[in-house]
Amino acid sequence: MNSTKKLLADLWEPTRVRQMAHEFADIAADELVIRAAAVRGPGLSKRAQVLVKAGGRVKSPVALARRVQRESLHLSHPRFLAQQVAAPIPAAALVESVVAAMNQSLAVWEMSPIATAIDRDLLARFKALFGYPTSSEGSLVPGGAFANLTALLVARNILDKGAHRTGRTRVAILCGEQTHYSVARAARILGFGSDAVFQVAPDRWFGTDAAAVKSGIAKAKKAGFRKFVVVGSAGSTPTGSFDDLMELRRVATAEKAWLHVDAAHGGGLMFSRRYRRCLRGIHLADSIAFDPHKMMFMPLTAGCVLIRRGADLRGSLAEQASYLFGSKRAWPDIGQVTIGCSQRFDALKVWLVWRAYGAKVWDGLTTHVCELAETAYRHCLSSTVLEPMHRPDSNIFCFQLRGRRNDAHSDRLHWKLKEALNESGFGYVSSTVLGGRRVLRLVIMNPRTTWSDIRAVLDWIARRAR
Ligand SMILES: Cc1ncc(COP(=O)(O)O)c(C=O)c1O
């Protein structure tokens, strides 16, 4: 047998492929429903080295994948409470191998006739969810950072007509101190420059203070800026706080500014009958960043950007490429409304869950994780050891040790507590800095997490702190 024939027999032999599909699916299923004793095993960094350095050929990709899964940090474990990465809805995670196998590229309709229709149907659902008109435009993107980049590109081009040509601009960006770092990075990439980013102090609930934004604009004017983008967070990364979007709209309108709302984290709360009030006024934003891979419990990646006036997005991204983009058709080439060229069929997992289970699935799941954060808050209110930093708006909650000193020693203590818990594998939390002091942070992204899981982690921290 020549070597190509042998390769084909090895890699594409139908019975083997089918068997491998089942075996990989079994590994995925084990991870999705994991409830092991520990979120992680001990000595992970050493183990990682052993794993990648182990020489020799591996006989089976399945066995290797099994080892990687077993030894990894289990983000789907109910006591993983650290960061904004979801424990994915099983159907959405499991269909990923179908997405990869079909390998549709949505850059052009020609390569993805059915996928394009599904993608556009999903976008229409998102527009309706946020109260945007059908004439708005958007695309799926790899995440919130790309969504912010896209939105700021369009804002720049609309506010400063010359920027499209020169790549430089004189537009200021006003945002809160808690705004995700991707906004400042986008400003540097897009030629705004870091001097054009005016970060304002948060209000006492860690949201963006609209009055401070007004003062920020005055400061920017003194520095010579005449055009502005106001960025609101819904919710913010450190505390999950929601800005008053109606108020930010008023401030932005008074200055003829573009209002961008980064709802990468909290956009999913639109599904929650109880929590959607947090996003009041989002339909008035000029652009929205939103991550289904956060509060819609999708596996990475699924981000989305929406631009209220669709023509603004199309004008910013339209390209000539005769080898790809064709004559006018009933369906668009998605490559003309998104930064990427190869565009993964990420829409399928989201659309499938929506079609199969209905939007109510997200009402239940988002409400549940937010209510858990509220319960954690009430627990800390009455704890003699732990003290809440804020009443949570959503599923992110920060707390500290009561009676702590306001010094670096106490900061280190909080850091060490987090490290000790995470090393133990019993639970996993994160930390952040609020008001200049390091505090502990819970992010509840797993609908299978129960109050007893969180209680056990808080008790562990309180015991260790004593
Ligand atoms: C508010 C906010 N915006 C943007 C991002 C970046 O999103 P991604 O990681 O999907 O690029 C995050 C990530 O945590 C976020 O919390």
Short mmCIF file of C-alpha atoms and ligand atoms in Angstrom, two decimals:
data_model
loop_
_atom_site.label_atom_id
_atom_site.label_comp_id
_atom_site.label_asym_id
_atom_site.label_seq_id
_atom_site.Cartn_x
_atom_site.Cartn_y
_atom_site.Cartn_z
CA MET A 1 0.00 0.00 0.00
CA ASN A 2 1.47 3.39 -0.88
CA SER A 3 1.72 5.88 1.93
CA THR A 4 -1.29 8.03 0.93
CA LYS A 5 -3.50 4.96 0.73
CA LYS A 6 -2.27 3.89 4.13
CA LEU A 7 -2.92 7.34 5.57
CA LEU A 8 -6.44 7.36 4.21
CA ALA A 9 -7.06 3.92 5.65
CA ASP A 10 -5.69 5.07 8.99
CA LEU A 11 -7.43 8.44 9.24
CA TRP A 12 -10.67 8.11 7.30
CA GLU A 13 -11.58 4.41 7.65
CA PRO A 14 -15.37 4.62 8.26
CA THR A 15 -15.68 2.08 11.08
CA ARG A 16 -12.73 3.59 12.93
CA VAL A 17 -14.04 7.11 12.47
CA ARG A 18 -17.42 6.12 13.89
CA GLN A 19 -15.81 4.41 16.87
CA MET A 20 -13.57 7.38 17.53
CA ALA A 21 -16.63 9.69 17.40
CA HIS A 22 -18.27 7.68 20.18
CA GLU A 23 -15.10 7.62 22.26
CA PHE A 24 -14.51 11.36 22.03
CA ALA A 25 -18.17 11.97 22.82
CA ASP A 26 -17.80 9.83 25.96
CA ILE A 27 -14.90 11.97 27.16
CA ALA A 28 -16.90 15.14 26.50
CA ALA A 29 -19.90 13.74 28.36
CA ASP A 30 -17.75 12.87 31.39
CA GLU A 31 -16.50 16.44 31.52
CA LEU A 32 -19.95 18.00 31.06
CA VAL A 33 -21.50 16.20 34.02
CA ILE A 34 -18.41 16.12 36.24
CA ARG A 35 -18.96 16.08 39.97
CA ALA A 36 -15.58 14.75 41.07
CA ALA A 37 -14.19 15.33 44.55
CA ALA A 38 -11.88 18.06 43.27
CA VAL A 39 -11.98 20.89 40.74
CA ARG A 40 -8.37 20.04 39.91
CA GLY A 41 -5.68 17.62 40.87
CA PRO A 42 -2.54 18.61 42.80
CA GLY A 43 0.67 19.89 41.21
CA LEU A 44 -0.88 20.98 37.93
CA SER A 45 2.04 22.93 36.55
CA LYS A 46 4.41 19.98 37.04
CA ARG A 47 1.89 17.62 35.52
CA ALA A 48 1.47 19.88 32.54
CA GLN A 49 5.21 19.73 31.92
CA VAL A 50 5.25 15.95 32.16
CA LEU A 51 2.33 15.73 29.77
CA VAL A 52 3.79 17.93 27.06
CA LYS A 53 7.35 16.65 27.43
CA ALA A 54 6.47 12.94 27.35
CA GLY A 55 8.31 11.68 24.26
CA GLY A 56 7.40 8.99 21.81
CA ARG A 57 4.47 8.54 19.50
CA VAL A 58 1.06 8.19 20.99
CA LYS A 59 -0.96 5.33 19.58
CA SER A 60 -4.40 6.72 20.11
CA PRO A 61 -5.59 10.34 19.95
CA VAL A 62 -8.53 9.25 22.09
CA ALA A 63 -6.32 8.00 24.92
CA LEU A 64 -4.32 11.22 24.81
CA ALA A 65 -7.47 13.36 24.88
CA ARG A 66 -8.74 11.31 27.82
CA ARG A 67 -5.54 12.05 29.72
CA VAL A 68 -5.72 15.77 28.91
CA GLN A 69 -9.34 15.88 30.10
CA ARG A 70 -8.62 13.98 33.34
CA GLU A 71 -5.63 16.09 34.27
CA SER A 72 -7.08 19.49 33.39
CA LEU A 73 -8.84 22.01 35.55
CA HIS A 74 -12.56 21.14 35.45
CA LEU A 75 -14.42 24.33 34.62
CA SER A 76 -17.70 22.40 34.58
CA HIS A 77 -17.20 21.38 38.22
CA PRO A 78 -19.95 22.94 40.38
CA ARG A 79 -17.36 24.43 42.76
CA PHE A 80 -15.46 26.22 39.98
CA LEU A 81 -16.49 29.77 40.85
CA ALA A 82 -13.62 31.77 39.44
CA GLN A 83 -14.09 33.35 36.02
CA GLN A 84 -16.62 34.19 33.33
CA VAL A 85 -16.34 30.98 31.37
CA ALA A 86 -19.53 28.96 31.35
CA ALA A 87 -20.20 25.35 32.15
CA PRO A 88 -21.64 24.74 28.70
CA ILE A 89 -25.15 23.45 28.01
CA PRO A 90 -24.43 19.84 26.94
CA ALA A 91 -26.25 19.95 23.58
CA ALA A 92 -24.30 23.08 22.63
CA ALA A 93 -20.96 21.51 23.56
CA LEU A 94 -21.64 18.16 21.97
CA VAL A 95 -22.73 19.59 18.63
CA GLU A 96 -19.29 21.21 18.31
CA SER A 97 -17.87 18.08 16.69
CA VAL A 98 -20.63 18.38 14.06
CA VAL A 99 -19.69 22.03 13.50
CA ALA A 100 -16.05 21.02 13.06
CA ALA A 101 -16.92 18.11 10.79
CA MET A 102 -19.11 20.28 8.54
CA ASN A 103 -16.46 23.02 8.65
CA GLN A 104 -18.69 25.58 6.95
CA SER A 105 -17.03 28.91 6.45
CA LEU A 106 -19.50 31.75 6.56
CA ALA A 107 -17.24 34.26 4.84
CA VAL A 108 -19.23 33.69 1.66
CA TRP A 109 -22.71 32.34 1.09
CA GLU A 110 -21.36 30.01 -1.59
CA MET A 111 -19.51 27.99 1.07
CA SER A 112 -22.31 27.99 3.64
CA PRO A 113 -25.78 28.27 2.15
CA ILE A 114 -27.69 26.70 5.06
CA ALA A 115 -25.27 27.95 7.74
CA THR A 116 -25.67 31.53 6.49
CA ALA A 117 -29.45 31.26 6.82
CA ILE A 118 -29.11 29.93 10.37
CA ASP A 119 -26.57 32.60 11.29
CA ARG A 120 -28.88 35.36 9.98
CA ASP A 121 -31.89 33.85 11.78
CA LEU A 122 -29.87 33.89 15.02
CA LEU A 123 -28.83 37.50 14.43
CA ALA A 124 -32.49 38.43 13.85
CA ARG A 125 -33.31 36.82 17.21
CA PHE A 126 -30.55 38.81 18.92
CA LYS A 127 -31.78 42.07 17.37
CA ALA A 128 -35.29 41.38 18.67
CA LEU A 129 -33.90 40.40 22.09
CA PHE A 130 -32.18 43.77 22.51
CA GLY A 131 -35.01 45.78 20.92
CA TYR A 132 -32.93 46.70 17.86
CA PRO A 133 -34.61 47.43 14.49
CA THR A 134 -34.43 44.86 11.69
CA SER A 135 -32.26 47.35 9.78
CA SER A 136 -29.50 46.98 12.37
CA GLU A 137 -26.58 44.75 11.46
CA GLY A 138 -24.15 42.49 13.23
CA SER A 139 -22.21 39.29 13.23
CA LEU A 140 -20.93 36.60 15.49
CA VAL A 141 -17.34 37.19 16.54
CA PRO A 142 -14.89 35.18 18.65
CA GLY A 143 -15.77 37.09 21.83
CA GLY A 144 -16.38 40.35 23.63
CA ALA A 145 -12.94 41.77 22.85
CA PHE A 146 -13.59 41.42 19.11
CA ALA A 147 -17.10 42.80 19.55
CA ASN A 148 -15.72 45.90 21.31
CA LEU A 149 -13.06 46.30 18.63
CA THR A 150 -15.66 46.10 15.86
CA ALA A 151 -18.04 48.54 17.54
CA LEU A 152 -15.28 51.08 18.21
CA LEU A 153 -14.08 50.79 14.61
CA VAL A 154 -17.57 51.70 13.38
CA ALA A 155 -17.93 54.49 15.96
CA ARG A 156 -14.59 55.95 14.86
CA ASN A 157 -15.54 55.86 11.18
CA ILE A 158 -18.90 57.52 11.80
CA LEU A 159 -17.62 60.24 14.12
CA ASP A 160 -14.47 60.97 12.13
CA LYS A 161 -14.93 60.47 8.39
CA GLY A 162 -11.22 60.82 7.64
CA ALA A 163 -10.13 58.06 10.02
CA HIS A 164 -11.16 55.30 7.63
CA ARG A 165 -8.54 56.58 5.19
CA THR A 166 -5.75 57.66 7.54
CA GLY A 167 -6.12 55.11 10.37
CA ARG A 168 -5.73 57.94 12.88
CA THR A 169 -8.40 59.81 14.74
CA ARG A 170 -9.07 62.49 17.29
CA VAL A 171 -12.03 60.98 19.12
CA ALA A 172 -12.09 60.50 22.90
CA ILE A 173 -13.43 57.39 24.63
CA LEU A 174 -15.15 57.87 27.98
CA CYS A 175 -15.52 54.79 30.11
CA GLY A 176 -15.55 53.63 33.72
CA GLU A 177 -12.51 52.36 35.60
CA GLN A 178 -14.14 48.95 35.66
CA THR A 179 -14.46 48.76 31.87
CA HIS A 180 -12.94 45.65 30.35
CA TYR A 181 -9.35 46.14 29.20
CA SER A 182 -10.28 45.24 25.62
CA VAL A 183 -11.76 48.75 25.18
CA ALA A 184 -8.42 50.44 25.89
CA ARG A 185 -6.65 47.89 23.71
CA ALA A 186 -9.09 48.51 20.85
CA ALA A 187 -8.44 52.24 21.22
CA ARG A 188 -4.73 51.63 20.66
CA ILE A 189 -5.29 49.27 17.74
CA LEU A 190 -7.72 51.66 16.02
CA GLY A 191 -5.55 54.75 16.23
CA PHE A 192 -7.48 56.54 18.99
CA GLY A 193 -4.33 56.15 21.10
CA SER A 194 -4.23 55.57 24.83
CA ASP A 195 -4.28 59.35 25.51
CA ALA A 196 -7.81 59.40 24.09
CA VAL A 197 -9.14 57.01 26.75
CA PHE A 198 -10.62 58.85 29.72
CA GLN A 199 -11.44 56.44 32.53
CA VAL A 200 -13.73 57.85 35.20
CA ALA A 201 -14.03 56.80 38.83
CA PRO A 202 -16.84 54.36 39.62
CA ASP A 203 -19.92 55.16 41.68
CA ARG A 204 -20.22 53.49 45.06
CA TRP A 205 -21.74 50.35 43.49
CA PHE A 206 -18.76 50.05 41.12
CA GLY A 207 -20.82 51.14 38.10
CA THR A 208 -19.86 53.91 35.66
CA ASP A 209 -20.91 57.21 37.20
CA ALA A 210 -22.79 59.22 34.55
CA ALA A 211 -21.93 62.52 36.31
CA ALA A 212 -18.25 61.54 36.23
CA VAL A 213 -18.58 60.80 32.51
CA LYS A 214 -19.86 64.37 32.03
CA SER A 215 -16.83 65.73 33.90
CA GLY A 216 -14.62 63.39 31.87
CA ILE A 217 -16.00 64.87 28.66
CA ALA A 218 -15.22 68.37 29.96
CA LYS A 219 -11.66 67.20 30.67
CA ALA A 220 -11.39 65.69 27.20
CA LYS A 221 -12.60 68.96 25.67
CA LYS A 222 -9.87 70.81 27.53
CA ALA A 223 -7.41 68.41 25.95
CA GLY A 224 -8.76 69.38 22.52
CA PHE A 225 -11.22 66.57 21.78
CA ARG A 226 -14.53 67.45 20.13
CA LYS A 227 -15.96 64.02 19.38
CA PHE A 228 -16.72 61.28 21.89
CA VAL A 229 -17.60 57.65 22.38
CA VAL A 230 -19.22 56.79 25.71
CA VAL A 231 -18.82 53.16 26.77
CA GLY A 232 -21.21 51.65 29.31
CA SER A 233 -20.85 48.26 31.00
CA ALA A 234 -23.67 45.78 31.43
CA GLY A 235 -22.29 44.24 33.58
CA SER A 236 -18.75 45.00 34.51
CA THR A 237 -16.05 42.35 34.69
CA PRO A 238 -14.87 42.75 38.32
CA THR A 239 -18.26 43.03 40.06
CA GLY A 240 -20.92 42.30 37.42
CA SER A 241 -22.35 45.79 38.00
CA PHE A 242 -24.76 47.35 35.51
CA ASP A 243 -24.49 50.99 34.49
CA ASP A 244 -27.55 53.21 34.24
CA LEU A 245 -27.83 53.01 30.45
CA MET A 246 -30.67 55.54 30.20
CA GLU A 247 -28.52 58.12 31.99
CA LEU A 248 -25.47 57.33 29.85
CA ARG A 249 -27.67 57.70 26.74
CA ARG A 250 -28.71 61.17 27.92
CA VAL A 251 -25.10 62.21 28.53
CA ALA A 252 -24.05 60.82 25.14
CA THR A 253 -26.91 62.44 23.26
CA ALA A 254 -26.15 65.86 24.78
CA GLU A 255 -22.65 65.62 23.26
CA LYS A 256 -23.70 63.91 19.99
CA ALA A 257 -21.54 61.04 21.20
CA TRP A 258 -21.68 57.39 20.17
CA LEU A 259 -22.95 55.14 22.96
CA HIS A 260 -21.45 51.67 23.00
CA VAL A 261 -22.70 49.17 25.59
CA ASP A 262 -20.37 46.34 26.52
CA ALA A 263 -22.91 43.70 27.50
CA ALA A 264 -20.45 40.87 26.87
CA HIS A 265 -21.08 39.58 30.35
CA GLY A 266 -24.61 40.64 31.19
CA GLY A 267 -26.41 40.58 27.83
CA GLY A 268 -27.78 37.13 28.61
CA LEU A 269 -29.82 38.63 31.45
CA MET A 270 -32.22 39.89 28.76
CA PHE A 271 -33.67 36.39 28.94
CA SER A 272 -34.34 36.61 32.67
CA ARG A 273 -37.78 37.92 33.59
CA ARG A 274 -36.36 38.87 36.98
CA TYR A 275 -33.03 40.47 35.98
CA ARG A 276 -33.63 42.01 32.53
CA ARG A 277 -34.45 45.32 34.22
CA CYS A 278 -30.67 45.71 34.70
CA LEU A 279 -30.38 46.36 30.95
CA ARG A 280 -33.08 49.04 30.71
CA GLY A 281 -32.25 51.38 27.83
CA ILE A 282 -29.90 49.03 25.97
CA HIS A 283 -32.05 49.37 22.83
CA LEU A 284 -30.94 53.04 22.69
CA ALA A 285 -27.25 52.19 22.35
CA ASP A 286 -25.55 52.74 19.00
CA SER A 287 -23.73 49.44 19.37
CA ILE A 288 -23.73 46.41 21.64
CA ALA A 289 -21.12 43.77 22.46
CA PHE A 290 -22.61 40.54 23.75
CA ASP A 291 -21.17 37.09 24.51
CA PRO A 292 -23.41 34.02 24.22
CA HIS A 293 -20.39 32.13 25.58
CA LYS A 294 -20.95 33.78 28.92
CA MET A 295 -24.53 34.02 30.21
CA MET A 296 -26.07 31.89 27.47
CA PHE A 297 -23.83 29.05 28.69
CA MET A 298 -22.29 28.33 25.30
CA PRO A 299 -18.88 26.72 24.91
CA LEU A 300 -16.12 29.00 23.63
CA THR A 301 -16.42 30.70 21.30
CA ALA A 302 -19.57 32.67 20.61
CA GLY A 303 -19.50 36.47 20.76
CA CYS A 304 -21.70 38.94 18.96
CA VAL A 305 -21.60 42.57 17.89
CA LEU A 306 -24.66 44.58 16.90
CA ILE A 307 -24.66 48.02 15.28
CA ARG A 308 -27.93 49.93 15.45
CA ARG A 309 -27.64 51.52 11.99
CA GLY A 310 -26.71 48.54 9.87
CA ALA A 311 -25.28 50.65 7.06
CA ASP A 312 -22.62 51.95 9.48
CA LEU A 313 -21.21 48.44 9.91
CA ARG A 314 -21.47 47.55 6.24
CA GLY A 315 -19.75 50.83 5.27
CA SER A 316 -16.90 50.17 7.70
CA LEU A 317 -16.15 46.62 6.61
CA ALA A 318 -17.08 46.33 2.92
CA GLU A 319 -14.15 45.06 0.83
CA GLN A 320 -13.49 44.23 -2.80
CA ALA A 321 -12.30 40.65 -3.23
CA SER A 322 -13.31 39.18 -6.55
CA TYR A 323 -12.01 35.74 -5.51
CA LEU A 324 -14.61 35.63 -2.72
CA PHE A 325 -17.43 38.10 -2.71
CA GLY A 326 -19.86 37.64 -5.54
CA SER A 327 -22.70 39.32 -7.33
CA LYS A 328 -25.87 40.32 -5.49
CA ARG A 329 -27.72 37.41 -3.93
CA ALA A 330 -30.65 36.96 -1.59
CA TRP A 331 -28.18 36.10 1.19
CA PRO A 332 -25.25 38.23 2.32
CA ASP A 333 -21.63 37.15 2.45
CA ILE A 334 -20.98 37.32 6.20
CA GLY A 335 -17.33 38.17 5.48
CA GLN A 336 -18.56 41.66 4.52
CA VAL A 337 -19.95 42.40 7.98
CA THR A 338 -17.31 40.90 10.25
CA ILE A 339 -13.58 41.44 10.80
CA GLY A 340 -12.59 37.82 10.24
CA CYS A 341 -12.54 36.10 6.89
CA SER A 342 -12.90 32.42 7.75
CA GLN A 343 -15.98 32.47 9.93
CA ARG A 344 -16.77 29.44 12.08
CA PHE A 345 -20.33 28.15 12.21
CA ASP A 346 -20.68 29.18 15.87
CA ALA A 347 -24.31 30.07 15.27
CA LEU A 348 -25.38 26.44 15.18
CA LYS A 349 -24.94 25.63 18.87
CA VAL A 350 -26.81 28.75 20.02
CA TRP A 351 -29.57 28.42 17.43
CA LEU A 352 -30.01 24.71 18.16
CA VAL A 353 -30.55 25.26 21.89
CA TRP A 354 -32.91 28.16 21.19
CA ARG A 355 -34.96 26.12 18.70
CA ALA A 356 -34.98 22.93 20.74
CA TYR A 357 -35.54 24.22 24.28
CA GLY A 358 -36.83 27.77 23.73
CA ALA A 359 -35.67 31.06 25.27
CA LYS A 360 -37.11 30.01 28.62
CA VAL A 361 -34.08 27.79 29.17
CA TRP A 362 -31.99 30.97 29.65
CA ASP A 363 -34.62 32.58 31.84
CA GLY A 364 -34.22 29.65 34.23
CA LEU A 365 -30.43 29.30 34.05
CA THR A 366 -29.43 32.97 34.24
CA THR A 367 -31.90 33.68 37.03
CA HIS A 368 -30.58 30.71 39.01
CA VAL A 369 -26.91 31.76 38.94
CA CYS A 370 -27.77 35.38 39.80
CA GLU A 371 -29.92 34.27 42.73
CA LEU A 372 -27.02 32.21 44.04
CA ALA A 373 -24.83 35.33 44.10
CA GLU A 374 -27.54 37.13 46.04
CA THR A 375 -27.67 34.28 48.56
CA ALA A 376 -23.89 34.43 48.94
CA TYR A 377 -24.22 38.17 49.59
CA ARG A 378 -26.83 37.63 52.33
CA HIS A 379 -24.66 34.91 53.86
CA CYS A 380 -21.69 37.27 54.06
CA LEU A 381 -23.88 40.03 55.52
CA SER A 382 -24.47 37.86 58.57
CA SER A 383 -21.04 36.20 58.65
CA THR A 384 -18.62 37.18 61.40
CA VAL A 385 -15.63 36.49 59.12
CA LEU A 386 -16.65 37.51 55.58
CA GLU A 387 -17.93 40.89 54.51
CA PRO A 388 -19.68 41.73 51.20
CA MET A 389 -18.13 44.44 49.01
CA HIS A 390 -21.41 45.11 47.20
CA ARG A 391 -24.89 43.81 46.66
CA PRO A 392 -24.53 41.81 43.43
CA ASP A 393 -26.49 42.95 40.37
CA SER A 394 -25.83 39.63 38.69
CA ASN A 395 -23.77 36.46 39.17
CA ILE A 396 -20.48 38.10 40.23
CA PHE A 397 -19.94 38.84 43.89
CA CYS A 398 -16.89 40.25 45.70
CA PHE A 399 -16.17 39.97 49.41
CA GLN A 400 -13.34 40.41 51.90
CA LEU A 401 -12.37 39.46 55.44
CA ARG A 402 -14.05 41.52 58.11
CA GLY A 403 -11.90 43.94 60.07
CA ARG A 404 -9.07 43.64 57.56
CA ARG A 405 -6.27 46.14 57.60
CA ASN A 406 -6.10 48.59 54.73
CA ASP A 407 -2.59 47.58 53.77
CA ALA A 408 -0.47 45.44 51.49
CA HIS A 409 -0.22 42.71 54.14
CA SER A 410 -3.97 42.25 54.06
CA ASP A 411 -3.92 42.27 50.25
CA ARG A 412 -1.40 39.43 50.33
CA LEU A 413 -3.54 37.53 52.80
CA HIS A 414 -6.53 37.67 50.44
CA TRP A 415 -4.36 36.56 47.55
CA LYS A 416 -2.94 33.68 49.59
CA LEU A 417 -6.39 32.52 50.64
CA LYS A 418 -7.44 32.30 47.02
CA GLU A 419 -4.24 30.46 46.10
CA ALA A 420 -4.61 28.01 48.98
CA LEU A 421 -8.21 27.19 48.08
CA ASN A 422 -7.42 26.79 44.39
CA GLU A 423 -4.36 24.61 45.08
CA SER A 424 -6.44 22.42 47.37
CA GLY A 425 -8.80 21.64 44.49
CA PHE A 426 -11.78 21.82 46.85
CA GLY A 427 -13.04 24.97 45.15
CA TYR A 428 -11.85 27.65 42.78
CA VAL A 429 -12.38 31.39 43.16
CA SER A 430 -10.73 34.51 41.78
CA SER A 431 -9.76 37.87 43.17
CA THR A 432 -9.72 41.48 42.06
CA VAL A 433 -8.82 44.93 43.33
CA LEU A 434 -11.63 47.26 44.43
CA GLY A 435 -10.98 50.71 45.83
CA GLY A 436 -7.27 49.92 45.79
CA ARG A 437 -7.58 46.76 47.93
CA ARG A 438 -7.42 43.10 46.92
CA VAL A 439 -10.65 41.23 47.57
CA LEU A 440 -12.06 37.80 46.76
CA ARG A 441 -14.44 37.23 43.87
CA LEU A 442 -17.05 34.60 43.03
CA VAL A 443 -18.32 34.20 39.46
CA ILE A 444 -21.13 31.67 39.21
CA MET A 445 -21.27 30.40 35.64
CA ASN A 446 -22.47 26.86 36.23
CA PRO A 447 -26.21 26.20 36.41
CA ARG A 448 -25.45 22.91 38.22
CA THR A 449 -23.87 24.82 41.10
CA THR A 450 -26.06 24.74 44.22
CA TRP A 451 -26.09 26.89 47.34
CA SER A 452 -24.45 24.04 49.27
CA ASP A 453 -21.48 24.12 46.83
CA ILE A 454 -21.02 27.85 47.40
CA ARG A 455 -21.62 27.59 51.12
CA ALA A 456 -18.96 24.87 51.35
CA VAL A 457 -16.44 27.11 49.55
CA LEU A 458 -17.26 30.16 51.71
CA ASP A 459 -16.97 28.00 54.85
CA TRP A 460 -13.58 26.71 53.66
CA ILE A 461 -12.35 30.29 53.22
CA ALA A 462 -13.76 31.43 56.58
CA ARG A 463 -12.18 28.45 58.40
CA ARG A 464 -8.80 29.03 56.79
CA ALA A 465 -8.97 32.77 57.49
CA ARG A 466 -9.62 32.15 61.19
C1 LIG B 1 -17.46 43.14 30.18
C2 LIG B 1 -16.55 42.31 29.31
N1 LIG B 1 -16.26 42.75 28.09
C3 LIG B 1 -15.45 42.05 27.27
C4 LIG B 1 -14.89 40.87 27.68
C5 LIG B 1 -13.99 40.12 26.74
O1 LIG B 1 -14.72 39.04 26.27
P1 LIG B 1 -14.02 37.81 25.53
O2 LIG B 1 -13.19 37.15 26.57
O3 LIG B 1 -15.18 36.98 25.09
O4 LIG B 1 -13.23 38.36 24.41
C6 LIG B 1 -15.15 40.39 28.95
C7 LIG B 1 -14.54 39.14 29.41
O5 LIG B 1 -14.58 38.74 30.51
C8 LIG B 1 -16.02 41.12 29.80
O6 LIG B 1 -16.30 40.74 31.03
#
